[in-house]
Amino acid sequence: MAAAISALNAKIRSQPTLSYFCSTHFWGPFSNFGIPIAAILDTQKDPELISGRMTAALTVYAATFMRYSMAVTPKNYLLFACHFINFGAQSTQGVRFLKYWHYGGREEALKMKAQQAVQTTKTETQNVLQQGEDKGKSILHQGEAKLKEVKDKMGK
């Protein structure tokens, strides 16, 4: 059994492309791409959910391992690309965090929510008033019809 595994390993290592796809130089960055993908998807979420400390830690992590990917032999360009994308995504999240919590973004968001609430309330109030007016007209027409009916009976 050991001889079969050894032979398979020798066959894999003899082909450069297959050897690369069976190495940690491929699978490490490949599995690590979940972090930048999540960070990119998080750019669509509310900035109130961003953790400043975690974003800072992930930015430093990405910068550190971006440098490390060029320091190892052989250079790992896939790892570099992974951390380069992660660094960009985390930097974007960091800017969003700073704008929201320190440069008036939160106040602006609250102001817009309040304006939307006021507009919604106005629209709903107008709808209720219109329904009340329609109901009142309906009752008035019914009353006029009954009055006419009573007058017709009295006049006969």
Coordinates of N, CA and C in Angstrom, one line a residue:
M1 N 0.8 -1.2 0.0 CA 0.0 0.0 0.0 C 0.9 1.3 0.0
A2 N 1.9 1.3 0.8 CA 2.8 2.4 0.9 C 3.5 2.6 -0.4
A3 N 3.8 1.5 -1.2 CA 4.4 1.7 -2.5 C 3.5 2.3 -3.5
A4 N 2.2 2.0 -3.4 CA 1.2 2.6 -4.3 C 1.0 4.1 -4.1
I5 N 1.0 4.4 -2.8 CA 0.9 5.9 -2.4 C 2.1 6.6 -2.9
S6 N 3.3 6.0 -2.7 CA 4.5 6.6 -3.1 C 4.6 6.8 -4.6
A7 N 4.1 5.8 -5.3 CA 4.1 5.9 -6.8 C 3.1 7.0 -7.3
L8 N 2.0 7.1 -6.7 CA 1.0 8.1 -7.0 C 1.6 9.5 -6.7
N9 N 2.2 9.7 -5.6 CA 2.8 10.9 -5.2 C 3.9 11.3 -6.2
A10 N 4.7 10.3 -6.6 CA 5.8 10.6 -7.6 C 5.2 11.0 -9.0
K11 N 4.1 10.4 -9.4 CA 3.4 10.7 -10.6 C 2.8 12.1 -10.6
I12 N 2.2 12.5 -9.4 CA 1.7 13.8 -9.3 C 2.8 14.9 -9.3
R13 N 3.9 14.6 -8.6 CA 5.0 15.6 -8.5 C 5.7 15.7 -9.8
S14 N 5.6 14.7 -10.7 CA 6.4 14.8 -11.9 C 5.7 15.7 -12.9
Q15 N 4.4 16.0 -12.8 CA 3.7 16.9 -13.6 C 3.5 18.3 -12.9
P16 N 4.2 19.3 -13.5 CA 4.1 20.6 -12.7 C 2.7 21.2 -12.5
T17 N 1.8 21.1 -13.5 CA 0.5 21.7 -13.3 C -0.3 20.9 -12.2
L18 N -0.2 19.6 -12.3 CA -0.9 18.7 -11.3 C -0.3 18.9 -9.9
S19 N 1.0 19.0 -9.9 CA 1.7 19.2 -8.7 C 1.3 20.5 -8.0
Y20 N 1.1 21.6 -8.8 CA 0.6 22.8 -8.2 C -0.8 22.7 -7.7
F21 N -1.7 22.1 -8.4 CA -3.1 22.0 -7.9 C -3.2 21.0 -6.7
C22 N -2.2 20.3 -6.4 CA -2.2 19.4 -5.3 C -1.3 19.9 -4.1
S23 N -1.0 21.2 -4.2 CA -0.1 21.7 -3.2 C -0.8 22.7 -2.3
T24 N -0.2 23.1 -1.2 CA -0.7 24.1 -0.3 C -0.6 25.5 -1.0
H25 N 0.3 25.6 -2.0 CA 0.4 26.9 -2.7 C -0.9 27.2 -3.5
F26 N -1.7 26.2 -3.8 CA -3.0 26.4 -4.4 C -4.1 26.4 -3.4
W27 N -4.2 25.3 -2.6 CA -5.4 25.1 -1.7 C -5.4 26.1 -0.6
G28 N -4.3 26.6 -0.1 CA -4.3 27.6 0.9 C -5.0 28.9 0.5
P29 N -4.5 29.5 -0.6 CA -5.2 30.7 -1.1 C -6.7 30.4 -1.6
F30 N -6.9 29.3 -2.2 CA -8.2 28.9 -2.7 C -9.2 28.9 -1.6
S31 N -8.8 28.3 -0.5 CA -9.8 28.2 0.7 C -9.9 29.6 1.4
N32 N -8.8 30.4 1.3 CA -8.8 31.7 2.0 C -9.6 32.7 1.2
F33 N -10.0 32.5 0.0 CA -10.7 33.4 -0.8 C -12.1 33.7 -0.2
G34 N -12.6 32.9 0.8 CA -13.8 33.1 1.4 C -13.9 34.4 2.2
I35 N -12.7 34.8 2.7 CA -12.7 36.1 3.5 C -12.9 37.3 2.6
P36 N -12.2 37.5 1.5 CA -12.4 38.6 0.6 C -13.8 38.6 0.0
I37 N -14.3 37.4 -0.4 CA -15.6 37.3 -1.0 C -16.7 37.8 0.0
A38 N -16.5 37.4 1.3 CA -17.5 37.8 2.3 C -17.4 39.3 2.5
A39 N -16.1 39.9 2.5 CA -16.0 41.3 2.7 C -16.6 42.1 1.5
I40 N -16.5 41.6 0.3 CA -17.1 42.2 -0.8 C -18.6 42.2 -0.7
L41 N -19.1 41.1 -0.3 CA -20.6 41.0 -0.2 C -21.1 41.9 1.0
D42 N -20.3 42.1 2.0 CA -20.6 42.9 3.1 C -20.7 44.4 2.8
T43 N -20.1 44.8 1.6 CA -20.2 46.2 1.2 C -21.6 46.6 0.9
Q44 N -22.5 45.7 0.7 CA -23.9 46.0 0.4 C -24.7 46.1 1.6
K45 N -24.2 45.8 2.8 CA -25.0 45.8 4.0 C -24.9 47.1 4.7
D46 N -25.7 47.3 5.7 CA -25.8 48.6 6.5 C -24.4 48.8 7.2
P47 N -23.8 50.0 7.0 CA -22.6 50.2 7.7 C -22.6 50.2 9.2
E48 N -23.8 50.2 9.8 CA -23.9 50.1 11.2 C -23.4 48.8 11.7
L49 N -23.4 47.8 10.9 CA -23.0 46.4 11.2 C -21.5 46.2 11.2
I50 N -20.7 47.2 10.7 CA -19.3 47.0 10.5 C -18.6 47.1 11.9
S51 N -17.7 46.2 12.1 CA -16.9 46.2 13.3 C -15.6 46.9 13.0
G52 N -15.3 48.0 13.5 CA -14.1 48.8 13.3 C -12.8 48.0 13.6
R53 N -12.8 47.3 14.8 CA -11.7 46.6 15.2 C -11.4 45.4 14.3
M54 N -12.4 44.7 14.0 CA -12.3 43.5 13.1 C -11.8 43.9 11.7
T55 N -12.3 45.0 11.2 CA -11.9 45.5 9.9 C -10.5 45.9 9.9
A56 N -10.0 46.6 11.0 CA -8.6 47.0 11.1 C -7.7 45.7 11.2
A57 N -8.1 44.7 12.0 CA -7.3 43.5 12.1 C -7.2 42.8 10.8
L58 N -8.3 42.7 10.0 CA -8.3 42.0 8.7 C -7.5 42.8 7.7
T59 N -7.5 44.1 7.8 CA -6.7 44.9 6.9 C -5.2 44.7 7.2
V60 N -4.8 44.7 8.4 CA -3.4 44.4 8.8 C -3.0 43.0 8.4
Y61 N -3.9 42.0 8.6 CA -3.7 40.6 8.2 C -3.5 40.5 6.7
A62 N -4.3 41.1 5.9 CA -4.2 41.1 4.5 C -2.9 41.7 4.0
A63 N -2.5 42.8 4.6 CA -1.3 43.5 4.2 C -0.1 42.6 4.6
T64 N -0.1 42.0 5.7 CA 1.0 41.2 6.2 C 1.2 40.0 5.3
F65 N 0.1 39.3 5.0 CA 0.2 38.1 4.2 C 0.4 38.4 2.7
M66 N 0.0 39.6 2.3 CA 0.3 40.0 0.9 C 1.8 40.1 0.7
R67 N 2.5 40.6 1.8 CA 4.0 40.7 1.8 C 4.6 39.3 1.9
Y68 N 4.0 38.5 2.7 CA 4.5 37.1 2.9 C 4.5 36.3 1.6
S69 N 3.4 36.5 0.9 CA 3.2 35.7 -0.4 C 4.3 36.0 -1.4
M70 N 5.0 37.1 -1.3 CA 6.1 37.4 -2.2 C 7.4 37.1 -1.5
A71 N 7.4 36.8 -0.2 CA 8.7 36.5 0.4 C 9.0 35.0 0.4
V72 N 8.0 34.1 0.2 CA 8.2 32.7 0.2 C 8.8 32.3 -1.2
T73 N 9.4 31.1 -1.2 CA 9.9 30.6 -2.5 C 9.2 29.3 -2.7
P74 N 8.6 29.1 -3.9 CA 8.4 30.1 -5.0 C 7.3 31.1 -4.6
K75 N 7.4 32.2 -5.2 CA 6.4 33.3 -5.0 C 5.0 32.7 -5.2
N76 N 4.1 33.1 -4.3 CA 2.7 32.6 -4.4 C 1.8 33.7 -4.9
Y77 N 1.6 33.8 -6.2 CA 0.8 34.9 -6.8 C -0.7 34.7 -6.5
L78 N -1.1 33.5 -6.3 CA -2.5 33.3 -6.0 C -2.8 33.8 -4.6
L79 N -1.9 33.6 -3.7 CA -2.0 34.1 -2.3 C -2.0 35.6 -2.3
F80 N -1.1 36.1 -3.1 CA -1.0 37.6 -3.2 C -2.3 38.2 -3.7
A81 N -2.9 37.6 -4.8 CA -4.1 38.1 -5.3 C -5.2 38.0 -4.3
C82 N -5.3 36.9 -3.5 CA -6.3 36.8 -2.5 C -6.2 37.9 -1.4
H83 N -5.0 38.1 -1.0 CA -4.8 39.2 0.1 C -4.9 40.6 -0.5
F84 N -4.5 40.7 -1.7 CA -4.7 42.1 -2.4 C -6.2 42.4 -2.5
I85 N -7.0 41.5 -2.9 CA -8.5 41.7 -3.0 C -9.0 41.9 -1.6
N86 N -8.6 41.1 -0.6 CA -9.0 41.3 0.8 C -8.6 42.6 1.3
F87 N -7.4 43.1 1.1 CA -7.0 44.4 1.5 C -7.8 45.5 1.0
G88 N -8.2 45.4 -0.3 CA -9.0 46.4 -0.9 C -10.4 46.4 -0.3
A89 N -11.0 45.2 -0.1 CA -12.3 45.1 0.4 C -12.4 45.6 1.9
Q90 N -11.4 45.2 2.6 CA -11.3 45.6 4.0 C -11.1 47.1 4.1
S91 N -10.3 47.7 3.2 CA -10.1 49.1 3.2 C -11.4 49.9 2.9
T92 N -12.2 49.3 2.0 CA -13.5 49.9 1.6 C -14.4 49.8 2.8
Q93 N -14.4 48.7 3.5 CA -15.2 48.6 4.8 C -14.7 49.6 5.8
G94 N -13.4 49.8 5.9 CA -12.9 50.7 6.9 C -13.3 52.2 6.6
V95 N -13.3 52.5 5.3 CA -13.8 53.9 4.9 C -15.3 54.0 5.2
R96 N -16.0 53.0 4.9 CA -17.5 53.0 5.2 C -17.7 53.2 6.7
F97 N -16.9 52.5 7.5 CA -17.0 52.5 9.0 C -16.8 54.0 9.5
L98 N -15.6 54.5 9.0 CA -15.3 55.9 9.4 C -16.3 56.9 9.0
K99 N -16.8 56.8 7.8 CA -17.8 57.8 7.3 C -19.1 57.7 8.1
Y100 N -19.5 56.4 8.4 CA -20.7 56.2 9.2 C -20.7 56.7 10.6
W101 N -19.6 56.3 11.3 CA -19.5 56.5 12.7 C -18.8 57.8 13.1
H102 N -17.9 58.4 12.2 CA -17.1 59.5 12.6 C -17.3 60.8 11.8
Y103 N -17.9 60.6 10.6 CA -18.0 61.8 9.7 C -19.4 62.0 9.2
G104 N -20.4 61.8 10.1 CA -21.8 62.3 9.9 C -22.7 61.3 9.1
G105 N -22.2 60.2 8.7 CA -23.0 59.2 7.9 C -24.2 58.7 8.7
R106 N -24.0 58.5 10.0 CA -25.1 57.9 10.9 C -26.2 59.0 11.0
E107 N -25.8 60.2 11.2 CA -26.8 61.3 11.3 C -27.6 61.4 10.0
E108 N -26.8 61.3 8.9 CA -27.5 61.5 7.6 C -28.5 60.3 7.4
A109 N -28.1 59.1 7.7 CA -28.9 57.9 7.6 C -30.2 58.1 8.4
L110 N -30.0 58.5 9.7 CA -31.2 58.7 10.6 C -32.1 59.8 10.0
K111 N -31.5 60.9 9.5 CA -32.3 61.9 8.9 C -33.1 61.4 7.7
M112 N -32.5 60.6 6.9 CA -33.2 60.1 5.7 C -34.4 59.1 6.2
K113 N -34.1 58.3 7.2 CA -35.1 57.4 7.7 C -36.3 58.2 8.3
A114 N -36.0 59.3 9.0 CA -37.0 60.1 9.5 C -37.9 60.8 8.4
Q115 N -37.2 61.3 7.4 CA -37.9 61.9 6.3 C -38.8 60.9 5.6
Q116 N -38.3 59.6 5.4 CA -39.1 58.6 4.8 C -40.3 58.3 5.7
A117 N -40.1 58.2 7.0 CA -41.2 58.0 7.9 C -42.3 59.0 7.8
V118 N -41.9 60.3 7.7 CA -42.8 61.4 7.6 C -43.6 61.3 6.3
Q119 N -42.9 61.0 5.2 CA -43.5 60.9 3.9 C -44.5 59.7 3.9
T120 N -44.2 58.6 4.5 CA -45.1 57.5 4.6 C -46.3 57.8 5.4
T121 N -46.1 58.5 6.5 CA -47.2 58.9 7.4 C -48.1 59.9 6.6
K122 N -47.6 60.8 5.9 CA -48.4 61.7 5.1 C -49.3 61.0 4.1
T123 N -48.6 60.0 3.4 CA -49.3 59.3 2.3 C -50.4 58.4 3.0
E124 N -50.1 57.8 4.1 CA -51.2 56.9 4.7 C -52.3 57.8 5.3
T125 N -52.0 59.0 5.8 CA -53.0 59.9 6.3 C -53.9 60.4 5.2
Q126 N -53.3 60.7 4.0 CA -54.1 61.1 2.9 C -55.0 60.0 2.4
N127 N -54.5 58.8 2.4 CA -55.3 57.6 2.0 C -56.5 57.4 3.0
V128 N -56.3 57.6 4.3 CA -57.3 57.4 5.3 C -58.4 58.5 5.1
L129 N -57.9 59.7 4.9 CA -58.8 60.9 4.7 C -59.7 60.6 3.4
Q130 N -59.0 60.2 2.3 CA -59.8 59.9 1.1 C -60.8 58.8 1.3
Q131 N -60.4 57.8 2.0 CA -61.4 56.7 2.3 C -62.5 57.2 3.1
G132 N -62.2 58.1 4.1 CA -63.3 58.7 4.9 C -64.2 59.6 4.1
E133 N -63.6 60.4 3.2 CA -64.4 61.2 2.4 C -65.3 60.4 1.5
D134 N -64.8 59.4 0.9 CA -65.6 58.5 0.0 C -66.7 57.8 0.8
K135 N -66.4 57.4 2.0 CA -67.4 56.8 2.8 C -68.5 57.8 3.2
G136 N -68.1 59.0 3.5 CA -69.1 60.1 3.9 C -70.0 60.4 2.7
K137 N -69.4 60.5 1.5 CA -70.2 60.7 0.3 C -71.2 59.6 0.0
S138 N -70.7 58.4 0.3 CA -71.6 57.2 0.1 C -72.8 57.3 1.1
I139 N -72.5 57.6 2.3 CA -73.6 57.7 3.3 C -74.5 58.9 3.0
L140 N -74.0 60.0 2.5 CA -74.8 61.1 2.1 C -75.7 60.8 1.0
H141 N -75.2 60.1 0.0 CA -76.0 59.6 -1.2 C -77.1 58.7 -0.7
Q142 N -76.8 57.8 0.2 CA -77.8 56.8 0.7 C -78.9 57.6 1.5
G143 N -78.5 58.6 2.3 CA -79.4 59.4 3.0 C -80.3 60.2 2.1
E144 N -79.8 60.8 1.0 CA -80.6 61.5 0.1 C -81.6 60.6 -0.6
A145 N -81.1 59.4 -1.0 CA -82.0 58.5 -1.6 C -83.2 58.1 -0.7
K146 N -82.9 57.9 0.6 CA -84.0 57.5 1.6 C -84.9 58.7 1.7
L147 N -84.3 59.9 1.8 CA -85.2 61.1 1.9 C -86.1 61.3 0.7
K148 N -85.6 61.0 -0.5 CA -86.4 61.1 -1.6 C -87.5 60.0 -1.6
E149 N -87.1 58.9 -1.1 CA -88.1 57.7 -1.0 C -89.2 58.1 -0.1
V150 N -88.8 58.7 1.1 CA -89.8 59.1 2.1 C -90.7 60.2 1.5
K151 N -90.2 61.2 0.8 CA -90.9 62.3 0.2 C -91.9 61.8 -0.8
D152 N -91.4 60.8 -1.6 CA -92.3 60.2 -2.6 C -93.5 59.5 -2.0
K153 N -93.2 58.8 -0.9 CA -94.3 58.1 -0.2 C -95.3 59.1 0.4
M154 N -94.8 60.2 0.9 CA -95.6 61.2 1.6 C -96.4 62.0 0.5
G155 N -95.9 62.1 -0.6 CA -96.5 62.9 -1.7 C -97.6 62.1 -2.4
K156 N -97.7 60.8 -2.2 CA -98.7 60.0 -2.9 C -100.0 59.9 -2.2

